[in-house]
């Protein structure tokens, strides 16, 4: 834990928070009656989004809302978060079940990105917003200058649809398959009540991105 704290740049008062942030559901299920990091991931996602949006708003005063949205989306997508996690070798510290560990879980982008968000939440809960900002901006401030780092199909699709205020998008998880350590999720994206795209991936976020990509392709929009 001390080694990881040095890489994070923050010393936890509550060490259990950091351990929880590193506890994948496969490990918690295997050990029984342990909490996993999914609730922290939920909070970390919101903290990350706010810090990134505030940073872009202040740092890029000449950029319009559309460009800021793309920059934020690229900075907080799964690919970018997995890369950030790699910079501090976070995968080496994640607690995984045996099956997940044996199938390369420590380097799987979905697991790395979720754990990174969980660590953000842990820093926020233990040290407050200023400490969370210090941690997040180490990575975000470097990544937001490159709008081509990754394509966020969900954001692009939302931008297309929001031109008509009467239309709205929803994403629905329709299927899960495979063992716990290597699940595949299938998601459909709906425009009002009509399905306009379907996508699959090893995380719900990835499946949503693939569904949005298919929808854009069917609309004839190249991303």
mmCIF file of C-alpha atoms in Angstrom:
data_model
loop_
_atom_site.group_PDB
_atom_site.id
_atom_site.type_symbol
_atom_site.label_atom_id
_atom_site.label_comp_id
_atom_site.label_asym_id
_atom_site.label_seq_id
_atom_site.Cartn_x
_atom_site.Cartn_y
_atom_site.Cartn_z
ATOM 1 C CA UNK A 1 0.000 0.000 0.000
ATOM 2 C CA UNK A 2 2.828 2.420 0.849
ATOM 3 C CA UNK A 3 4.393 1.793 -2.542
ATOM 4 C CA UNK A 4 1.142 2.575 -4.325
ATOM 5 C CA UNK A 5 0.531 5.643 -2.165
ATOM 6 C CA UNK A 6 3.866 7.046 -3.379
ATOM 7 C CA UNK A 7 2.809 6.508 -6.991
ATOM 8 C CA UNK A 8 -0.574 8.109 -6.329
ATOM 9 C CA UNK A 9 1.083 10.987 -4.483
ATOM 10 C CA UNK A 10 -1.271 10.774 -1.536
ATOM 11 C CA UNK A 11 -1.075 9.088 1.888
ATOM 12 C CA UNK A 12 -4.395 7.718 3.104
ATOM 13 C CA UNK A 13 -5.609 8.216 6.633
ATOM 14 C CA UNK A 14 -8.073 5.358 6.083
ATOM 15 C CA UNK A 15 -6.069 2.558 4.450
ATOM 16 C CA UNK A 16 -9.230 0.465 4.114
ATOM 17 C CA UNK A 17 -10.556 2.948 1.555
ATOM 18 C CA UNK A 18 -7.596 2.331 -0.721
ATOM 19 C CA UNK A 19 -7.906 -1.423 -0.284
ATOM 20 C CA UNK A 20 -11.606 -1.224 -1.164
ATOM 21 C CA UNK A 21 -10.777 0.788 -4.290
ATOM 22 C CA UNK A 22 -8.520 -2.081 -5.389
ATOM 23 C CA UNK A 23 -11.009 -4.876 -4.667
ATOM 24 C CA UNK A 24 -12.506 -6.225 -7.882
ATOM 25 C CA UNK A 25 -15.866 -7.992 -7.739
ATOM 26 C CA UNK A 26 -14.251 -11.317 -8.743
ATOM 27 C CA UNK A 27 -12.057 -11.187 -5.626
ATOM 28 C CA UNK A 28 -14.909 -10.107 -3.360
ATOM 29 C CA UNK A 29 -17.143 -12.910 -4.656
ATOM 30 C CA UNK A 30 -14.399 -15.471 -4.273
ATOM 31 C CA UNK A 31 -13.639 -14.488 -0.682
ATOM 32 C CA UNK A 32 -17.283 -14.039 0.299
ATOM 33 C CA UNK A 33 -18.915 -11.198 2.264
ATOM 34 C CA UNK A 34 -16.378 -8.647 1.011
ATOM 35 C CA UNK A 35 -17.339 -5.341 -0.546
ATOM 36 C CA UNK A 36 -16.028 -4.556 -4.024
ATOM 37 C CA UNK A 37 -15.056 -1.259 -5.642
ATOM 38 C CA UNK A 38 -18.143 -0.760 -7.833
ATOM 39 C CA UNK A 39 -19.764 1.891 -5.605
ATOM 40 C CA UNK A 40 -16.478 3.796 -5.456
ATOM 41 C CA UNK A 41 -16.224 3.557 -9.241
ATOM 42 C CA UNK A 42 -19.660 5.188 -9.517
ATOM 43 C CA UNK A 43 -18.583 8.113 -7.336
ATOM 44 C CA UNK A 44 -15.158 8.391 -8.954
ATOM 45 C CA UNK A 45 -16.705 8.697 -12.393
ATOM 46 C CA UNK A 46 -18.629 11.798 -11.280
ATOM 47 C CA UNK A 47 -15.669 13.359 -9.448
ATOM 48 C CA UNK A 48 -13.452 12.785 -12.486
ATOM 49 C CA UNK A 49 -16.037 14.322 -14.819
ATOM 50 C CA UNK A 50 -16.413 17.435 -12.678
ATOM 51 C CA UNK A 51 -12.674 18.001 -12.212
ATOM 52 C CA UNK A 52 -12.029 17.534 -15.923
ATOM 53 C CA UNK A 53 -14.867 19.849 -16.947
ATOM 54 C CA UNK A 54 -13.742 22.563 -14.512
ATOM 55 C CA UNK A 55 -10.142 22.300 -15.690
ATOM 56 C CA UNK A 56 -11.106 22.590 -19.369
ATOM 57 C CA UNK A 57 -13.492 25.475 -18.672
ATOM 58 C CA UNK A 58 -10.741 27.457 -16.945
ATOM 59 C CA UNK A 59 -7.772 26.448 -19.117
ATOM 60 C CA UNK A 60 -9.333 26.718 -22.580
ATOM 61 C CA UNK A 61 -11.360 29.918 -22.481
ATOM 62 C CA UNK A 62 -11.409 30.251 -26.271
ATOM 63 C CA UNK A 63 -12.908 26.812 -26.939
ATOM 64 C CA UNK A 64 -16.654 26.432 -27.624
ATOM 65 C CA UNK A 65 -18.842 23.986 -25.715
ATOM 66 C CA UNK A 66 -18.696 21.352 -28.464
ATOM 67 C CA UNK A 67 -14.903 21.135 -28.414
ATOM 68 C CA UNK A 68 -14.798 21.102 -24.621
ATOM 69 C CA UNK A 69 -17.268 18.211 -24.629
ATOM 70 C CA UNK A 70 -15.065 16.190 -26.994
ATOM 71 C CA UNK A 71 -11.920 16.932 -24.999
ATOM 72 C CA UNK A 72 -13.595 15.857 -21.766
ATOM 73 C CA UNK A 73 -14.962 12.706 -23.379
ATOM 74 C CA UNK A 74 -11.535 11.755 -24.711
ATOM 75 C CA UNK A 75 -9.895 12.390 -21.345
ATOM 76 C CA UNK A 76 -12.310 10.208 -19.354
ATOM 77 C CA UNK A 77 -12.924 7.350 -21.803
ATOM 78 C CA UNK A 78 -11.925 3.790 -20.942
ATOM 79 C CA UNK A 79 -8.859 3.870 -23.174
ATOM 80 C CA UNK A 80 -7.463 7.012 -21.527
ATOM 81 C CA UNK A 81 -8.209 5.859 -17.979
ATOM 82 C CA UNK A 82 -6.530 2.504 -18.617
ATOM 83 C CA UNK A 83 -3.494 4.393 -19.892
ATOM 84 C CA UNK A 84 -3.459 6.595 -16.769
ATOM 85 C CA UNK A 85 -3.685 3.464 -14.613
ATOM 86 C CA UNK A 86 -0.731 2.024 -16.492
ATOM 87 C CA UNK A 87 1.382 5.055 -15.634
ATOM 88 C CA UNK A 88 1.169 4.180 -11.931
ATOM 89 C CA UNK A 89 1.164 0.400 -12.570
ATOM 90 C CA UNK A 90 -2.229 0.147 -10.895
ATOM 91 C CA UNK A 91 -2.897 -3.307 -12.316
ATOM 92 C CA UNK A 92 -0.196 -4.779 -10.082
ATOM 93 C CA UNK A 93 -2.148 -3.777 -6.983
ATOM 94 C CA UNK A 94 -5.708 -4.735 -7.967
ATOM 95 C CA UNK A 95 -7.161 -7.640 -5.986
ATOM 96 C CA UNK A 96 -8.593 -10.144 -8.469
ATOM 97 C CA UNK A 97 -10.213 -13.548 -8.235
ATOM 98 C CA UNK A 98 -8.102 -16.469 -9.457
ATOM 99 C CA UNK A 99 -9.997 -16.837 -12.716
ATOM 100 C CA UNK A 100 -9.749 -13.140 -13.536
ATOM 101 C CA UNK A 101 -6.054 -13.055 -12.675
ATOM 102 C CA UNK A 102 -5.311 -16.092 -14.850
ATOM 103 C CA UNK A 103 -6.974 -14.532 -17.892
ATOM 104 C CA UNK A 104 -5.043 -11.269 -17.876
ATOM 105 C CA UNK A 105 -7.300 -9.180 -15.666
ATOM 106 C CA UNK A 106 -4.443 -7.013 -14.424
ATOM 107 C CA UNK A 107 -4.010 -5.569 -17.913
ATOM 108 C CA UNK A 108 -7.661 -5.535 -19.046
ATOM 109 C CA UNK A 109 -8.660 -1.936 -19.913
ATOM 110 C CA UNK A 110 -12.137 -2.190 -18.376
ATOM 111 C CA UNK A 111 -10.737 -3.365 -15.031
ATOM 112 C CA UNK A 112 -7.934 -0.798 -15.029
ATOM 113 C CA UNK A 113 -10.237 2.106 -15.882
ATOM 114 C CA UNK A 114 -12.786 1.108 -13.238
ATOM 115 C CA UNK A 115 -10.071 0.781 -10.585
ATOM 116 C CA UNK A 116 -8.628 4.163 -11.537
ATOM 117 C CA UNK A 117 -12.036 5.784 -11.012
ATOM 118 C CA UNK A 118 -12.350 3.953 -7.693
ATOM 119 C CA UNK A 119 -8.993 5.322 -6.543
ATOM 120 C CA UNK A 120 -10.153 8.845 -7.452
ATOM 121 C CA UNK A 121 -13.212 8.341 -5.240
ATOM 122 C CA UNK A 122 -11.079 6.973 -2.415
ATOM 123 C CA UNK A 123 -8.761 10.003 -2.533
ATOM 124 C CA UNK A 124 -11.801 12.314 -2.617
ATOM 125 C CA UNK A 125 -13.467 10.656 0.378
ATOM 126 C CA UNK A 126 -10.268 10.508 2.403
ATOM 127 C CA UNK A 127 -8.724 13.867 1.563
ATOM 128 C CA UNK A 128 -11.359 16.031 -0.089
ATOM 129 C CA UNK A 129 -11.739 17.665 -3.476
ATOM 130 C CA UNK A 130 -8.383 19.461 -3.525
ATOM 131 C CA UNK A 131 -6.441 16.213 -3.089
ATOM 132 C CA UNK A 132 -8.606 14.554 -5.731
ATOM 133 C CA UNK A 133 -7.839 17.431 -8.117
ATOM 134 C CA UNK A 134 -4.096 17.089 -7.550
ATOM 135 C CA UNK A 135 -4.285 13.418 -8.449
ATOM 136 C CA UNK A 136 -6.603 13.734 -11.454
ATOM 137 C CA UNK A 137 -4.917 16.748 -13.032
ATOM 138 C CA UNK A 138 -1.567 14.967 -13.150
ATOM 139 C CA UNK A 139 -3.083 12.922 -15.955
ATOM 140 C CA UNK A 140 -5.924 14.977 -17.411
ATOM 141 C CA UNK A 141 -3.888 18.129 -17.993
ATOM 142 C CA UNK A 142 -1.552 16.154 -20.278
ATOM 143 C CA UNK A 143 -4.239 14.265 -22.180
ATOM 144 C CA UNK A 144 -6.752 16.988 -23.029
ATOM 145 C CA UNK A 145 -4.579 18.619 -25.681
ATOM 146 C CA UNK A 146 -5.063 15.620 -27.975
ATOM 147 C CA UNK A 147 -8.598 15.410 -29.378
ATOM 148 C CA UNK A 148 -7.667 12.384 -31.511
ATOM 149 C CA UNK A 149 -6.606 10.208 -28.578
ATOM 150 C CA UNK A 150 -9.862 8.274 -28.678
ATOM 151 C CA UNK A 151 -13.282 8.514 -30.233
ATOM 152 C CA UNK A 152 -16.237 8.836 -27.903
ATOM 153 C CA UNK A 153 -19.119 7.595 -30.053
ATOM 154 C CA UNK A 154 -21.690 8.199 -27.301
ATOM 155 C CA UNK A 155 -20.840 11.885 -27.154
ATOM 156 C CA UNK A 156 -20.863 12.232 -30.930
ATOM 157 C CA UNK A 157 -24.233 10.520 -31.169
ATOM 158 C CA UNK A 158 -25.646 12.725 -28.400
ATOM 159 C CA UNK A 159 -24.465 15.841 -30.256
ATOM 160 C CA UNK A 160 -26.261 14.695 -33.402
ATOM 161 C CA UNK A 161 -29.502 13.863 -31.592
ATOM 162 C CA UNK A 162 -29.660 16.938 -29.356
ATOM 163 C CA UNK A 163 -30.103 19.170 -32.408
ATOM 164 C CA UNK A 164 -33.737 18.092 -32.172
ATOM 165 C CA UNK A 165 -34.951 18.728 -28.590
ATOM 166 C CA UNK A 166 -37.878 16.329 -29.009
ATOM 167 C CA UNK A 167 -35.574 13.329 -29.491
ATOM 168 C CA UNK A 168 -33.868 11.469 -26.663
ATOM 169 C CA UNK A 169 -31.433 8.565 -26.366
ATOM 170 C CA UNK A 170 -31.483 5.688 -23.896
ATOM 171 C CA UNK A 171 -29.150 2.700 -23.499
ATOM 172 C CA UNK A 172 -30.475 -0.674 -22.383
ATOM 173 C CA UNK A 173 -28.478 -3.720 -21.264
ATOM 174 C CA UNK A 174 -30.148 -6.648 -23.034
ATOM 175 C CA UNK A 175 -27.797 -9.580 -22.429
ATOM 176 C CA UNK A 176 -24.833 -10.861 -20.406
ATOM 177 C CA UNK A 177 -22.884 -13.987 -21.276
ATOM 178 C CA UNK A 178 -19.708 -15.792 -20.289
ATOM 179 C CA UNK A 179 -18.039 -16.519 -16.939
ATOM 180 C CA UNK A 180 -17.744 -13.840 -14.258
ATOM 181 C CA UNK A 181 -14.083 -13.218 -15.035
ATOM 182 C CA UNK A 182 -14.680 -12.669 -18.764
ATOM 183 C CA UNK A 183 -18.262 -11.511 -19.314
ATOM 184 C CA UNK A 184 -19.613 -10.077 -22.550
ATOM 185 C CA UNK A 185 -22.331 -7.421 -22.312
ATOM 186 C CA UNK A 186 -24.787 -6.533 -25.082
ATOM 187 C CA UNK A 187 -26.423 -3.105 -25.134
ATOM 188 C CA UNK A 188 -29.040 -1.525 -27.397
ATOM 189 C CA UNK A 189 -29.360 2.211 -27.932
ATOM 190 C CA UNK A 190 -32.833 3.636 -28.506
ATOM 191 C CA UNK A 191 -33.911 6.837 -30.175
ATOM 192 C CA UNK A 192 -37.202 7.434 -28.391
ATOM 193 C CA UNK A 193 -38.717 3.934 -28.658
ATOM 194 C CA UNK A 194 -36.758 2.742 -31.709
ATOM 195 C CA UNK A 195 -33.591 0.641 -31.471
ATOM 196 C CA UNK A 196 -30.953 2.280 -33.667
ATOM 197 C CA UNK A 197 -27.847 0.329 -32.688
ATOM 198 C CA UNK A 198 -26.528 -2.724 -30.864
ATOM 199 C CA UNK A 199 -23.072 -3.290 -29.434
ATOM 200 C CA UNK A 200 -21.145 -5.821 -27.370
ATOM 201 C CA UNK A 201 -18.046 -5.608 -25.200
ATOM 202 C CA UNK A 202 -16.345 -6.875 -22.077
ATOM 203 C CA UNK A 203 -17.673 -3.891 -20.128
ATOM 204 C CA UNK A 204 -21.007 -2.074 -20.200
ATOM 205 C CA UNK A 205 -19.217 1.139 -21.191
ATOM 206 C CA UNK A 206 -17.552 -0.553 -24.160
ATOM 207 C CA UNK A 207 -20.847 -2.118 -25.258
ATOM 208 C CA UNK A 208 -22.549 1.303 -25.119
ATOM 209 C CA UNK A 209 -19.760 2.808 -27.221
ATOM 210 C CA UNK A 210 -20.148 0.053 -29.815
ATOM 211 C CA UNK A 211 -23.921 0.529 -29.923
ATOM 212 C CA UNK A 212 -23.452 4.268 -30.490
ATOM 213 C CA UNK A 213 -20.859 3.588 -33.202
ATOM 214 C CA UNK A 214 -23.300 1.323 -35.053
ATOM 215 C CA UNK A 215 -26.027 3.948 -34.770
ATOM 216 C CA UNK A 216 -23.747 6.602 -36.279
ATOM 217 C CA UNK A 217 -22.800 4.245 -39.108
ATOM 218 C CA UNK A 218 -26.445 3.536 -39.871
ATOM 219 C CA UNK A 219 -27.022 7.308 -40.023
ATOM 220 C CA UNK A 220 -24.172 7.592 -42.519
ATOM 221 C CA UNK A 221 -22.035 9.623 -40.109
ATOM 222 C CA UNK A 222 -18.319 8.892 -40.065
ATOM 223 C CA UNK A 223 -16.609 9.277 -36.689
#
